[in-house]
PDB file of C-alpha atoms in Angstrom:
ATOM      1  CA  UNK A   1       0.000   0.000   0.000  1.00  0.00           C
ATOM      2  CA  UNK A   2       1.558   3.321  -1.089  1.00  0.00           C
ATOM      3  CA  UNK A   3       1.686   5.965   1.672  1.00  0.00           C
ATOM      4  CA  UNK A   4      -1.465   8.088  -0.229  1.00  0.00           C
ATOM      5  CA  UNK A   5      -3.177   4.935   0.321  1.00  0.00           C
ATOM      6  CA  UNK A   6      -1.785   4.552   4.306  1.00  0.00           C
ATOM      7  CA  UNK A   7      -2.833   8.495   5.038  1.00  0.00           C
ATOM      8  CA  UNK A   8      -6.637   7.780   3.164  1.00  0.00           C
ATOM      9  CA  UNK A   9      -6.942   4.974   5.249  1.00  0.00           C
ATOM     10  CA  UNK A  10      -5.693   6.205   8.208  1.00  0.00           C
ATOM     11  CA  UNK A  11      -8.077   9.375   7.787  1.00  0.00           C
ATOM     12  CA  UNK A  12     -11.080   6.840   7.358  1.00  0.00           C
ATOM     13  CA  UNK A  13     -10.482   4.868  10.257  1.00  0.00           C
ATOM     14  CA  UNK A  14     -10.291   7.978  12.311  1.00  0.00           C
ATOM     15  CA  UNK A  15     -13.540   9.265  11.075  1.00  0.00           C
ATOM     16  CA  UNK A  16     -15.456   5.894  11.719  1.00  0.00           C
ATOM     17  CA  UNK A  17     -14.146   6.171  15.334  1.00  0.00           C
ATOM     18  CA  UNK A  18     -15.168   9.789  15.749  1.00  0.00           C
ATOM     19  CA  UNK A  19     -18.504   9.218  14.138  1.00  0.00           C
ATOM     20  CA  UNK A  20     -18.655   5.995  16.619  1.00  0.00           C
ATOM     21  CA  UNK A  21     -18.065   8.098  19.865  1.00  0.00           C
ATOM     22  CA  UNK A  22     -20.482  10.847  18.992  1.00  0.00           C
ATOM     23  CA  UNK A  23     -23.014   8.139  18.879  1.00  0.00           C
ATOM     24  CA  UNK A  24     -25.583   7.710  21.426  1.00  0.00           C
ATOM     25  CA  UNK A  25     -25.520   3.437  22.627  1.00  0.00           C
ATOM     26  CA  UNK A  26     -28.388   1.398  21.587  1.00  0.00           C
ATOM     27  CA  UNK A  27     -31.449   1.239  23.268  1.00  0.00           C
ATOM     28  CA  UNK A  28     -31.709  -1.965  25.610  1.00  0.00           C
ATOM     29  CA  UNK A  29     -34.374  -4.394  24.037  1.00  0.00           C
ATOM     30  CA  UNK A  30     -36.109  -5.011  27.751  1.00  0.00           C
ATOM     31  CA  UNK A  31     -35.403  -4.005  31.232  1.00  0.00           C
ATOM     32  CA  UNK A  32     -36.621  -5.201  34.801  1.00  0.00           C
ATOM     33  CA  UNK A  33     -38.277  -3.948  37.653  1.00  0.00           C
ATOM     34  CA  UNK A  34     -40.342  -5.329  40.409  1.00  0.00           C
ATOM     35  CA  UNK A  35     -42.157  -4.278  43.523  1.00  0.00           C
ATOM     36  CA  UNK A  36     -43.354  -6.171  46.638  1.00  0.00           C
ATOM     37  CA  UNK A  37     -45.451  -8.852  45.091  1.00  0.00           C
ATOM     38  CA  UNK A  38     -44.874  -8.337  41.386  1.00  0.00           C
ATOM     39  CA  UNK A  39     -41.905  -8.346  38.940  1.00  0.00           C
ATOM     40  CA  UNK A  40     -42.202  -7.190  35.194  1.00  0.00           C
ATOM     41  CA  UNK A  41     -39.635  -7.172  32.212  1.00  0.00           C
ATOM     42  CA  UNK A  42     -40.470  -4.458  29.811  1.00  0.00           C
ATOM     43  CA  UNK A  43     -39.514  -5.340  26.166  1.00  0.00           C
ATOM     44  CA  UNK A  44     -39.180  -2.375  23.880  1.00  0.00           C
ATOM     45  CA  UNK A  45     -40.021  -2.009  19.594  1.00  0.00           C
ATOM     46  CA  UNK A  46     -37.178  -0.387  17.742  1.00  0.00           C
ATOM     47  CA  UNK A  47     -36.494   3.556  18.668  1.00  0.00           C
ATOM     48  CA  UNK A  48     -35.962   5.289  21.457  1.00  0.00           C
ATOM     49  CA  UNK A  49     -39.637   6.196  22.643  1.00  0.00           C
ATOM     50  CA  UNK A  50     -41.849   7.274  24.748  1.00  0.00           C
ATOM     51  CA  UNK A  51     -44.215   5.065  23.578  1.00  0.00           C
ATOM     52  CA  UNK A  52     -47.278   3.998  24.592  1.00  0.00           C
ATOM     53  CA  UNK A  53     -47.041  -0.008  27.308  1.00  0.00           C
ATOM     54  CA  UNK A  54     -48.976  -2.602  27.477  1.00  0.00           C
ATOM     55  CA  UNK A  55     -48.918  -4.524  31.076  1.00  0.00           C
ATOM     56  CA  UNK A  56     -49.534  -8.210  30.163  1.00  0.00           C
ATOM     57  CA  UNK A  57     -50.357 -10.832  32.687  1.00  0.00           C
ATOM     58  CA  UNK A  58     -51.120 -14.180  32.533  1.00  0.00           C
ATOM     59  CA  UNK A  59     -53.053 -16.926  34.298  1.00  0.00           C
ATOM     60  CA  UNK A  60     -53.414 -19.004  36.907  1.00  0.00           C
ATOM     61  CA  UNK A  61     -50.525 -21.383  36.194  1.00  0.00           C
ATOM     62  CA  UNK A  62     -48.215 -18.252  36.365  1.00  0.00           C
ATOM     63  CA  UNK A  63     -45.208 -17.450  33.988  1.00  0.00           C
ATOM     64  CA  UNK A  64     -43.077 -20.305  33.603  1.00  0.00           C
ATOM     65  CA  UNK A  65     -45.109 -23.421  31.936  1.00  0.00           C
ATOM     66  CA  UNK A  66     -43.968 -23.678  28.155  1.00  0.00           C
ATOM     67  CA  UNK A  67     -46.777 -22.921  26.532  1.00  0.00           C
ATOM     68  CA  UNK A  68     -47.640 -19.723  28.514  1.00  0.00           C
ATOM     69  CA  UNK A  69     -44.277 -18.561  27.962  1.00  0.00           C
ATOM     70  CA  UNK A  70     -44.332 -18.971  24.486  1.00  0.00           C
ATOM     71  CA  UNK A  71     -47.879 -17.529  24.587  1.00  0.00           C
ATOM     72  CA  UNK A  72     -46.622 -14.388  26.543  1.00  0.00           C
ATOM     73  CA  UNK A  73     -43.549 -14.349  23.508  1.00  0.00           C
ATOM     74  CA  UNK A  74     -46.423 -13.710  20.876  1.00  0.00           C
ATOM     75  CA  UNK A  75     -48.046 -10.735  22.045  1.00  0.00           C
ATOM     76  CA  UNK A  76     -45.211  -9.235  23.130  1.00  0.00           C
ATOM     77  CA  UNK A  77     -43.567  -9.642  19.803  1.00  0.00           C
ATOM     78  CA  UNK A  78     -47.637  -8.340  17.969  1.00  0.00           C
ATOM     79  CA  UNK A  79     -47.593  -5.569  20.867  1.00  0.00           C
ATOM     80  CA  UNK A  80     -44.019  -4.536  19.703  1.00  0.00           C
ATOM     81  CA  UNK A  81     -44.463  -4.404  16.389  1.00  0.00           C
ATOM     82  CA  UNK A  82     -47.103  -2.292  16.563  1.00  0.00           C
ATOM     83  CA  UNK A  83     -44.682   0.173  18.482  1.00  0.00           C
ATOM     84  CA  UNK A  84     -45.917  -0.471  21.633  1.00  0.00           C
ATOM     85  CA  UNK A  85     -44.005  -1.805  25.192  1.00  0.00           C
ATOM     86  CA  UNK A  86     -44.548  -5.159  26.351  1.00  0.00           C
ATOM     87  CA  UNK A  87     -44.716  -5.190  30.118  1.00  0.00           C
ATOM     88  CA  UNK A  88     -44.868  -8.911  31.131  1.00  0.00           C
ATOM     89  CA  UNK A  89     -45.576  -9.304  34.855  1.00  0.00           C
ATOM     90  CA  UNK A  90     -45.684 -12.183  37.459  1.00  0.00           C
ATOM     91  CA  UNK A  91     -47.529 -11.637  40.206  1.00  0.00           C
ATOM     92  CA  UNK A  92     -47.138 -15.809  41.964  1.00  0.00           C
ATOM     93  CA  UNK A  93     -42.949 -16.179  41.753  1.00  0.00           C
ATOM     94  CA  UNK A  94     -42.162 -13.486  43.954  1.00  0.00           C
ATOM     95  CA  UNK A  95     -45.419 -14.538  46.336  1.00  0.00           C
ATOM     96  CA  UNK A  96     -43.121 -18.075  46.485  1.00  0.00           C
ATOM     97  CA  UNK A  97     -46.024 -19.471  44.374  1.00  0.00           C
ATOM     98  CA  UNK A  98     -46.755 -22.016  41.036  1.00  0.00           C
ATOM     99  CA  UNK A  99     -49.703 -22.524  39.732  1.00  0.00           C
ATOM    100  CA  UNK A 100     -53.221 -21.897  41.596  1.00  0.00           C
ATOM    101  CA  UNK A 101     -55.172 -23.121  39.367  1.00  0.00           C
ATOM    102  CA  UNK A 102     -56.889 -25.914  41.644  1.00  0.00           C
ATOM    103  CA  UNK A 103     -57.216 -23.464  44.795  1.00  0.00           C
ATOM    104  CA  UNK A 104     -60.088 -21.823  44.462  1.00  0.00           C
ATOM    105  CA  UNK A 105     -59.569 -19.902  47.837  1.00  0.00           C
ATOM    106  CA  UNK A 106     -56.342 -18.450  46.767  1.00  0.00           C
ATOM    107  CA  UNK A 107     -57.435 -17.374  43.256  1.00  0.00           C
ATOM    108  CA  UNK A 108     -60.506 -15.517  44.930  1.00  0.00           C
ATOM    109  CA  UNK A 109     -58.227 -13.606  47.476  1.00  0.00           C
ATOM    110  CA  UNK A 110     -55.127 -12.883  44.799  1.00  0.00           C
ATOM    111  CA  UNK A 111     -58.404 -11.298  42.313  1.00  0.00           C
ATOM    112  CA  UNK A 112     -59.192  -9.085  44.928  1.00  0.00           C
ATOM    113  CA  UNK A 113     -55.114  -8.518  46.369  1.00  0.00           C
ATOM    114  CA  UNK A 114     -53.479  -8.670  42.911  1.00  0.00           C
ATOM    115  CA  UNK A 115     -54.829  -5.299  41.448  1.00  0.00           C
ATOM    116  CA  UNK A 116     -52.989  -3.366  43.959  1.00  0.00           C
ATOM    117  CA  UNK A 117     -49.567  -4.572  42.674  1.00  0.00           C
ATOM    118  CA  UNK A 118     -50.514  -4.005  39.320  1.00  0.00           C
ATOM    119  CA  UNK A 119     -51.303  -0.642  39.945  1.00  0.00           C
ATOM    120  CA  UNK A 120     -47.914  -0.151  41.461  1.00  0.00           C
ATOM    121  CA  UNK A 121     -46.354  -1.671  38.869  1.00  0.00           C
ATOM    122  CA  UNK A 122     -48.662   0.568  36.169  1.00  0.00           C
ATOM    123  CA  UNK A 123     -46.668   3.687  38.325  1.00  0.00           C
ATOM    124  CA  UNK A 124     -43.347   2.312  37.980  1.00  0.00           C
ATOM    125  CA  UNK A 125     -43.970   1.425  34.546  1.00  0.00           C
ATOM    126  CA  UNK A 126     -44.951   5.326  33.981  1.00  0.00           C
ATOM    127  CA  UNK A 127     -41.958   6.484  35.451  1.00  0.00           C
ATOM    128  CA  UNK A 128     -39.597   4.664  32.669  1.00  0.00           C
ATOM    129  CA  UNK A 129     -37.794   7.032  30.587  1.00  0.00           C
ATOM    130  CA  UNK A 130     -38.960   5.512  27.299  1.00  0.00           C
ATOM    131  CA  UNK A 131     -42.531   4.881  28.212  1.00  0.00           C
ATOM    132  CA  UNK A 132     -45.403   7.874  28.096  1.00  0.00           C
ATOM    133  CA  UNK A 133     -47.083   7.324  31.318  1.00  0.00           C
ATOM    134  CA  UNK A 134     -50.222   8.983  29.387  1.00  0.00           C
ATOM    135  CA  UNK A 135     -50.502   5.673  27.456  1.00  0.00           C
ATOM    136  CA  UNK A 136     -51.035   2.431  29.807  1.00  0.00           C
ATOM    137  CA  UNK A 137     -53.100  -0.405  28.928  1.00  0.00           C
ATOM    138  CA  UNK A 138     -53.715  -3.735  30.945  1.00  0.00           C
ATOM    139  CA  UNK A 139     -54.064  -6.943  29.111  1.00  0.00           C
ATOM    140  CA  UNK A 140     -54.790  -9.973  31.068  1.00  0.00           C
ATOM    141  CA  UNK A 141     -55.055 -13.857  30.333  1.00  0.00           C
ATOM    142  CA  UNK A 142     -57.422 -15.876  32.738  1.00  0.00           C
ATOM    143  CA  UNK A 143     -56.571 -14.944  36.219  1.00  0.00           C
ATOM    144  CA  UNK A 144     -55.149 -12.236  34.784  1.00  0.00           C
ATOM    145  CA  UNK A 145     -57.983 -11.402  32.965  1.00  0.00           C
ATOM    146  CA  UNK A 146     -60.461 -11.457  36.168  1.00  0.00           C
ATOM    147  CA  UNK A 147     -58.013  -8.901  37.666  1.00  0.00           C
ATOM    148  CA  UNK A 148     -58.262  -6.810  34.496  1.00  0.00           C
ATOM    149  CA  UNK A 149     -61.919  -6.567  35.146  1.00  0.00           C
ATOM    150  CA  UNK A 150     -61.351  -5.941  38.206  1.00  0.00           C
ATOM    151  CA  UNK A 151     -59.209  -3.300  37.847  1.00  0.00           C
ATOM    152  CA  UNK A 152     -61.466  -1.563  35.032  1.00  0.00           C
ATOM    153  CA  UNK A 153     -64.220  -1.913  38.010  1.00  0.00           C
ATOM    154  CA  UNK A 154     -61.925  -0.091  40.441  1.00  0.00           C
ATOM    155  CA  UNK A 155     -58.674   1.421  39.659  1.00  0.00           C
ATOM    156  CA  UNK A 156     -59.156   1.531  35.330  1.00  0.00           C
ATOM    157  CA  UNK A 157     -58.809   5.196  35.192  1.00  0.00           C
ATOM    158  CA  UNK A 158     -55.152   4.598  34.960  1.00  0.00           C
ATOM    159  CA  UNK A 159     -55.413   2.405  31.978  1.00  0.00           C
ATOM    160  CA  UNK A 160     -56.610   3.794  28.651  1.00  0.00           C
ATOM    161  CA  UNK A 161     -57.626   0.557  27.743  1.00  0.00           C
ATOM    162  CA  UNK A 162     -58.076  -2.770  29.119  1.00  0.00           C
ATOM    163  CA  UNK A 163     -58.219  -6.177  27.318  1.00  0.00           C
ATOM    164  CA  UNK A 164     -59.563  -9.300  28.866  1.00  0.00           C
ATOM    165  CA  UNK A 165     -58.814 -12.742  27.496  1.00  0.00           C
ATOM    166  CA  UNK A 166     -61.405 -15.707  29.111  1.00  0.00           C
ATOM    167  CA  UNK A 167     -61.276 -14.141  32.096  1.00  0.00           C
ATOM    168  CA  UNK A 168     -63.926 -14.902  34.964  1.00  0.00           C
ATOM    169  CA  UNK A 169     -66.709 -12.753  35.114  1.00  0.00           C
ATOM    170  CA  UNK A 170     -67.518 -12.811  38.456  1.00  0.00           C
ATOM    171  CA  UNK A 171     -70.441 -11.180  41.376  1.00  0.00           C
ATOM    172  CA  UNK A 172     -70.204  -7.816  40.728  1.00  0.00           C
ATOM    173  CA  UNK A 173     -68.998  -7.277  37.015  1.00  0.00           C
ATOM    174  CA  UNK A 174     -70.910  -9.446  35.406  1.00  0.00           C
ATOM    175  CA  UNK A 175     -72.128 -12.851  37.692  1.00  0.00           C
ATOM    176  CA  UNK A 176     -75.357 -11.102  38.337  1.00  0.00           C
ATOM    177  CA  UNK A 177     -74.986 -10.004  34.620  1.00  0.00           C
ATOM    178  CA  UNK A 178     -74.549  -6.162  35.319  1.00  0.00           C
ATOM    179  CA  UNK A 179     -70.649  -4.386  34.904  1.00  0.00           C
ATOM    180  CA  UNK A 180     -69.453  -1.420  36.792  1.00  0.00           C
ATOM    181  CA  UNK A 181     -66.113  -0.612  34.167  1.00  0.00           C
ATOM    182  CA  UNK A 182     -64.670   2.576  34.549  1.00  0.00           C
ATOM    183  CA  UNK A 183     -62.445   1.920  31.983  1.00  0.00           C
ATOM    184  CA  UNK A 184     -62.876   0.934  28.016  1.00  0.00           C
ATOM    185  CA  UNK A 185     -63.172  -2.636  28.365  1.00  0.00           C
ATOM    186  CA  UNK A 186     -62.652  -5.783  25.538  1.00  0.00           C
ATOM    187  CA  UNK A 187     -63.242  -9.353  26.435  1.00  0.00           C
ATOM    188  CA  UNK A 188     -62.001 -11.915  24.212  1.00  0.00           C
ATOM    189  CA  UNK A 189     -63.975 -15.405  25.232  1.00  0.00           C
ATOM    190  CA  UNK A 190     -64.172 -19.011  23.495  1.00  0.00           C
ATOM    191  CA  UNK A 191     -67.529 -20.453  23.290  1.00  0.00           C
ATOM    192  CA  UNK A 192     -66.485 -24.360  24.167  1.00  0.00           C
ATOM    193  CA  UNK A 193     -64.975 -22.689  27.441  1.00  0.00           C
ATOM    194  CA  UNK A 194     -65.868 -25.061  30.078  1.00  0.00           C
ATOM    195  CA  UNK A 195     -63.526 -23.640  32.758  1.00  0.00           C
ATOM    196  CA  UNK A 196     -64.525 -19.658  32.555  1.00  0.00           C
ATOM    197  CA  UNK A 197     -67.755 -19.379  30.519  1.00  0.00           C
ATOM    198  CA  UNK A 198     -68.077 -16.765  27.726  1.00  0.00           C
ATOM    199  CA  UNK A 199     -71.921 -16.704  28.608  1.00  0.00           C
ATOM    200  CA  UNK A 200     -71.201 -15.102  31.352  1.00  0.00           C
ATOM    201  CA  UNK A 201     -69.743 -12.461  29.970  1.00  0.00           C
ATOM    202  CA  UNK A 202     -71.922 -11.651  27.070  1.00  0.00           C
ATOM    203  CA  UNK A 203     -75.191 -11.132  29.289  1.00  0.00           C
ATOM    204  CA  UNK A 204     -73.291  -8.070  30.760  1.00  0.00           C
ATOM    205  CA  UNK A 205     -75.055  -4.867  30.778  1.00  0.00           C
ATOM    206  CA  UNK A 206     -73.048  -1.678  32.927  1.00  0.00           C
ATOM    207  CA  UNK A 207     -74.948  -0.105  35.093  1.00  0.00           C
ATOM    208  CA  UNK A 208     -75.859   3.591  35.337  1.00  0.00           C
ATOM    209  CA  UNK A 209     -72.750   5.476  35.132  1.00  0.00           C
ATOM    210  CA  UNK A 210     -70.472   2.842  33.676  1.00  0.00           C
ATOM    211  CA  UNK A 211     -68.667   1.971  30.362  1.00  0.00           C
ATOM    212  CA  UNK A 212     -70.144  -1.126  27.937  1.00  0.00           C
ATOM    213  CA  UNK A 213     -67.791  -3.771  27.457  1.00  0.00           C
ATOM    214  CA  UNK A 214     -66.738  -5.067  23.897  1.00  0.00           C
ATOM    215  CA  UNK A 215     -66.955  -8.955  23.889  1.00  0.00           C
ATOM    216  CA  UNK A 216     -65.756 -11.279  20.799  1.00  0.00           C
ATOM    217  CA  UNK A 217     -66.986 -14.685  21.700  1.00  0.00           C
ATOM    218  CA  UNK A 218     -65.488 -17.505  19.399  1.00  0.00           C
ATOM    219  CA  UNK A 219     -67.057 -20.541  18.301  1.00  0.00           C
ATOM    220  CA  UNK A 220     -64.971 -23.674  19.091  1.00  0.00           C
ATOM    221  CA  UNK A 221     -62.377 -22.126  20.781  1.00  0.00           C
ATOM    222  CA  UNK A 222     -61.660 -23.328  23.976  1.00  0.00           C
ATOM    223  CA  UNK A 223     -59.753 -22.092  27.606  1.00  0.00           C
ATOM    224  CA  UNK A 224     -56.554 -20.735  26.550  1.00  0.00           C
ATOM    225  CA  UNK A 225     -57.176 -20.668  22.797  1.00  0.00           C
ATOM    226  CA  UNK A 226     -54.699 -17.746  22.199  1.00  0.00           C
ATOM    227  CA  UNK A 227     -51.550 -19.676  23.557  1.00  0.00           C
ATOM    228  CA  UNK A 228     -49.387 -21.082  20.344  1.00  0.00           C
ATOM    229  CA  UNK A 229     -49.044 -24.761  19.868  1.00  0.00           C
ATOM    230  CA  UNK A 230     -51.241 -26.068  22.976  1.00  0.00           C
ATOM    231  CA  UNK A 231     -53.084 -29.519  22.172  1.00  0.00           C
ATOM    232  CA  UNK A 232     -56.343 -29.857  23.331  1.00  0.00           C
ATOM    233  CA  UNK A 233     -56.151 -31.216  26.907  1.00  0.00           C
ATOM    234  CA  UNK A 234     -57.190 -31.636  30.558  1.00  0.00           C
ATOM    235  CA  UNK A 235     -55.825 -29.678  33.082  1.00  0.00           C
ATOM    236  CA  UNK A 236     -56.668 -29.512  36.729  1.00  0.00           C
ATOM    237  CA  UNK A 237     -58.802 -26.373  37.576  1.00  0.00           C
ATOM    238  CA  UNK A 238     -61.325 -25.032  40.182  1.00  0.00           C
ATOM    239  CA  UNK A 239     -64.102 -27.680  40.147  1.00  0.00           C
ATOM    240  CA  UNK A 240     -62.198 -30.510  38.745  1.00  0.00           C
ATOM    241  CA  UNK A 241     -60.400 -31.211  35.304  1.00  0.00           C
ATOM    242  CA  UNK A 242     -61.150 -28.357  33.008  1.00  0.00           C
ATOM    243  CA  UNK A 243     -60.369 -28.445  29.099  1.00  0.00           C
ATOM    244  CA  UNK A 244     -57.467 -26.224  27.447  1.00  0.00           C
ATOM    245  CA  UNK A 245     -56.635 -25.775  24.138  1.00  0.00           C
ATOM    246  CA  UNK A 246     -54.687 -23.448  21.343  1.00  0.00           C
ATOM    247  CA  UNK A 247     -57.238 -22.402  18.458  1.00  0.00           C
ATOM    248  CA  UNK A 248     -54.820 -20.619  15.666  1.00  0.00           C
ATOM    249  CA  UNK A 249     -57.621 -18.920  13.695  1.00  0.00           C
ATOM    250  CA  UNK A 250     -59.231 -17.707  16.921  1.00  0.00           C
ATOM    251  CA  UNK A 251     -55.902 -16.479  18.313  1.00  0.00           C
ATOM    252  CA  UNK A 252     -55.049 -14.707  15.070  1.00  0.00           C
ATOM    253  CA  UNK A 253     -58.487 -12.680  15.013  1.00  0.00           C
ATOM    254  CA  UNK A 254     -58.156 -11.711  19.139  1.00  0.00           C
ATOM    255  CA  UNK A 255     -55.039 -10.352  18.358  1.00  0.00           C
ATOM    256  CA  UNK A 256     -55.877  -8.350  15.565  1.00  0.00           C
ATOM    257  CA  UNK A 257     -58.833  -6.936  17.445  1.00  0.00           C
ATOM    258  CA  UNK A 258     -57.151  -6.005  20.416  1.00  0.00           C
ATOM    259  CA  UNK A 259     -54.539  -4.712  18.721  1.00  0.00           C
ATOM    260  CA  UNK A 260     -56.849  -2.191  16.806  1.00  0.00           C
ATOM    261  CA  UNK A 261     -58.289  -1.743  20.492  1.00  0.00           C
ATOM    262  CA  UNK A 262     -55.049  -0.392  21.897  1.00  0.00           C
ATOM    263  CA  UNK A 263     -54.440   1.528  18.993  1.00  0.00           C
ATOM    264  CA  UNK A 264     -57.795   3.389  19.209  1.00  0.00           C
ATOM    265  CA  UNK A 265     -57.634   4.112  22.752  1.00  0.00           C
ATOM    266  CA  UNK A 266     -54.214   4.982  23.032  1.00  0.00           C
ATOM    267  CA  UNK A 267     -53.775   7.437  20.611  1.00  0.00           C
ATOM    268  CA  UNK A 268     -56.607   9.039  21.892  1.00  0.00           C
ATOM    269  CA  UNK A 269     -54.183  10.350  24.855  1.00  0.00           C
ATOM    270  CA  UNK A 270     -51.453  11.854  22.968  1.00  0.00           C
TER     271      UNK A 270
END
C-alpha cells in the first residue's frame, strides 16, 4: 500500500471512530423492575420512545409453563411491532407461588389482592424514561384477565384501555350479569370454554354510570385458545379437570382486534 493509500486509510479509520463516539448506545431491548409482590420485564419495539405499554399478565398457572411462555412471547412480539411496550408481569414467583389453578380460595383472594400490585407496577412502569405514562393499557389472560376486570371496576382510570382474554366474570362485574367498568373494556372469550364461561360475559349490561364492554366470543375455541401450539387437553382447575386448548384462527383474530383496540384508545391520549 503506497503511503497516499496509508494516510486515506488512516483518515477513514479515524472518522469511523469519531462518528462511533459521537453516537448515542443502543437502546436496551427489555429491562426489569419489580415491587413487593410483582416483577415485570419491559420489552421495547425499535427507537428510542416514549411510547405507549402494554402490562400483560397471565393466568393461573403463572409465567413459567412452556406454553404460557411462548404464549406471553407472541403478544409481546404483535404488541411490539405495533410500536408499543410489552410489560410482562408475574404476580405468583415473587409470592413463592406455582400454579393456583386448583385453589379456588387463593385465586378468589389474589383477584381481589393482585390489582394493587398491578397498579404499582402501572406507576413504575410510567416512570420509565422511554414509556409515556399517558398511554397504559392492561391486558390480562385468565386470572389475569379477572383482575383486568377488576381493575377496570376499580382502579381503570389509569389504563386507557383494558383487554380481557377468558377471564372470569364474576359477582359484581358481570355474575349477576350487570358491569361497573370505569375503563374501556374488551373481552375476548371461546364459546367451548368449560372452565370460565363466555356466557357469562356476554349477558353483561353496565350499570348507570359505567362503560359497555366489547366482547368477541369464538365458536370452538376453547380455555386458553390464544396460547401457540397447545393440544387440546385436561388440566386440573377449580371444580375438577377443566379443558385447554390453542385455536390458531381464533388467536389470530383476538389479536388483531385487540390490537386495533389499543391503537384506538391509546392514541386518543397523545
Amino acid at each position: 500500500m503506497s503511503r497516499p493509500e496509508r494516510l486515506t486509510s488512516f483518515l477513514i479509520l479515524v472518522v469511523v471512530l469519531a462518528l462511533g463516539a459521537a453516537m448515542p448506545p443502543a437502546a436496551a431491548a427489555s429491562e426489569r423492575i419489580a415491587g413487593d409482590g410483582w416483577a415485570m420485564t419491559v420489552h421495547y419495539p425499535a427507537g428510542d420512545g416514549p411510547v405507549a405499554a402494554v402490562i400483560v399478565m397471565p393466568g393461573c398457572s403463572g409465567n413459567r409453563p412452556p406454553a404460557v411462555a411462548r404464549g406471553l412471547r407472541a403478544h409481546a412480539r404483535a404488541l411490539n411491532a405495533a410500536g408499543f411496550a410489552a410489560a410482562i408481569v408475574d404476580v405468583l414467583s415473587p409470592r413463592g407461588l406455582d400454579t393456583i389453578c386448583a385453589r379456588p380460595a387463593l385465586l378468589a383472594r389474589l383477584t381481589q389482592a393482585v390489582p394493587a400490585d398491578i397498579a404499582d407496577a402501572a406507576a413504575r412502569l410510567g416512570r420509565l424514561r422511554r414509556v409515556d405514562a399517558r398511554r397504559l393499557a392492561f391486558l390480562g389472560q385468565s386470572f389475569g384477565g379477572s383482575v383486568a376486570l377488576e381493575m377496570a371496576a376499580g382502579a381503570g382510570g389509569r389504563f386507557a384501555a383494558i383487554v380481557a382474554y377468558y377471564p372470569w366474570c364474576a359477582e359484581g362485574y358481570g355474575g349477576n350479569g350487570r358491569s361497573r367498568f370505569a375503563a374501556p373494556v374488551l373481552i375476548l372469550a371461546g364459546l367451548a370454554d368449560d372452565w370460565t364461561p363466555a356466557e357469562r360475559c356476554t349477558r353483561l349490561r353496565p350499570v348507570s354510570g359505567s362503560r359497555p364492554a366489547r366482547i368477541v366470543a369464538y365458536r370452538g375455541a376453547h380455555h386458553s385458545f390464544d396460547l401457540p401450539g397447545l393440544p387440546r387437553q385436561k388440566v386440573p382447575g377449580v371444580g375438577g379437570a377443566k379443558t385447554v386448548g390453542g385455536n390458531p384462527a381464533a388467536a389470530a383474530d383476538s389479536r388483531r382486534r385487540y390490537l386495533a383496540f389499543l391503537k384506538e384508545r391509546l392514541e386518543d391520549r397523545r
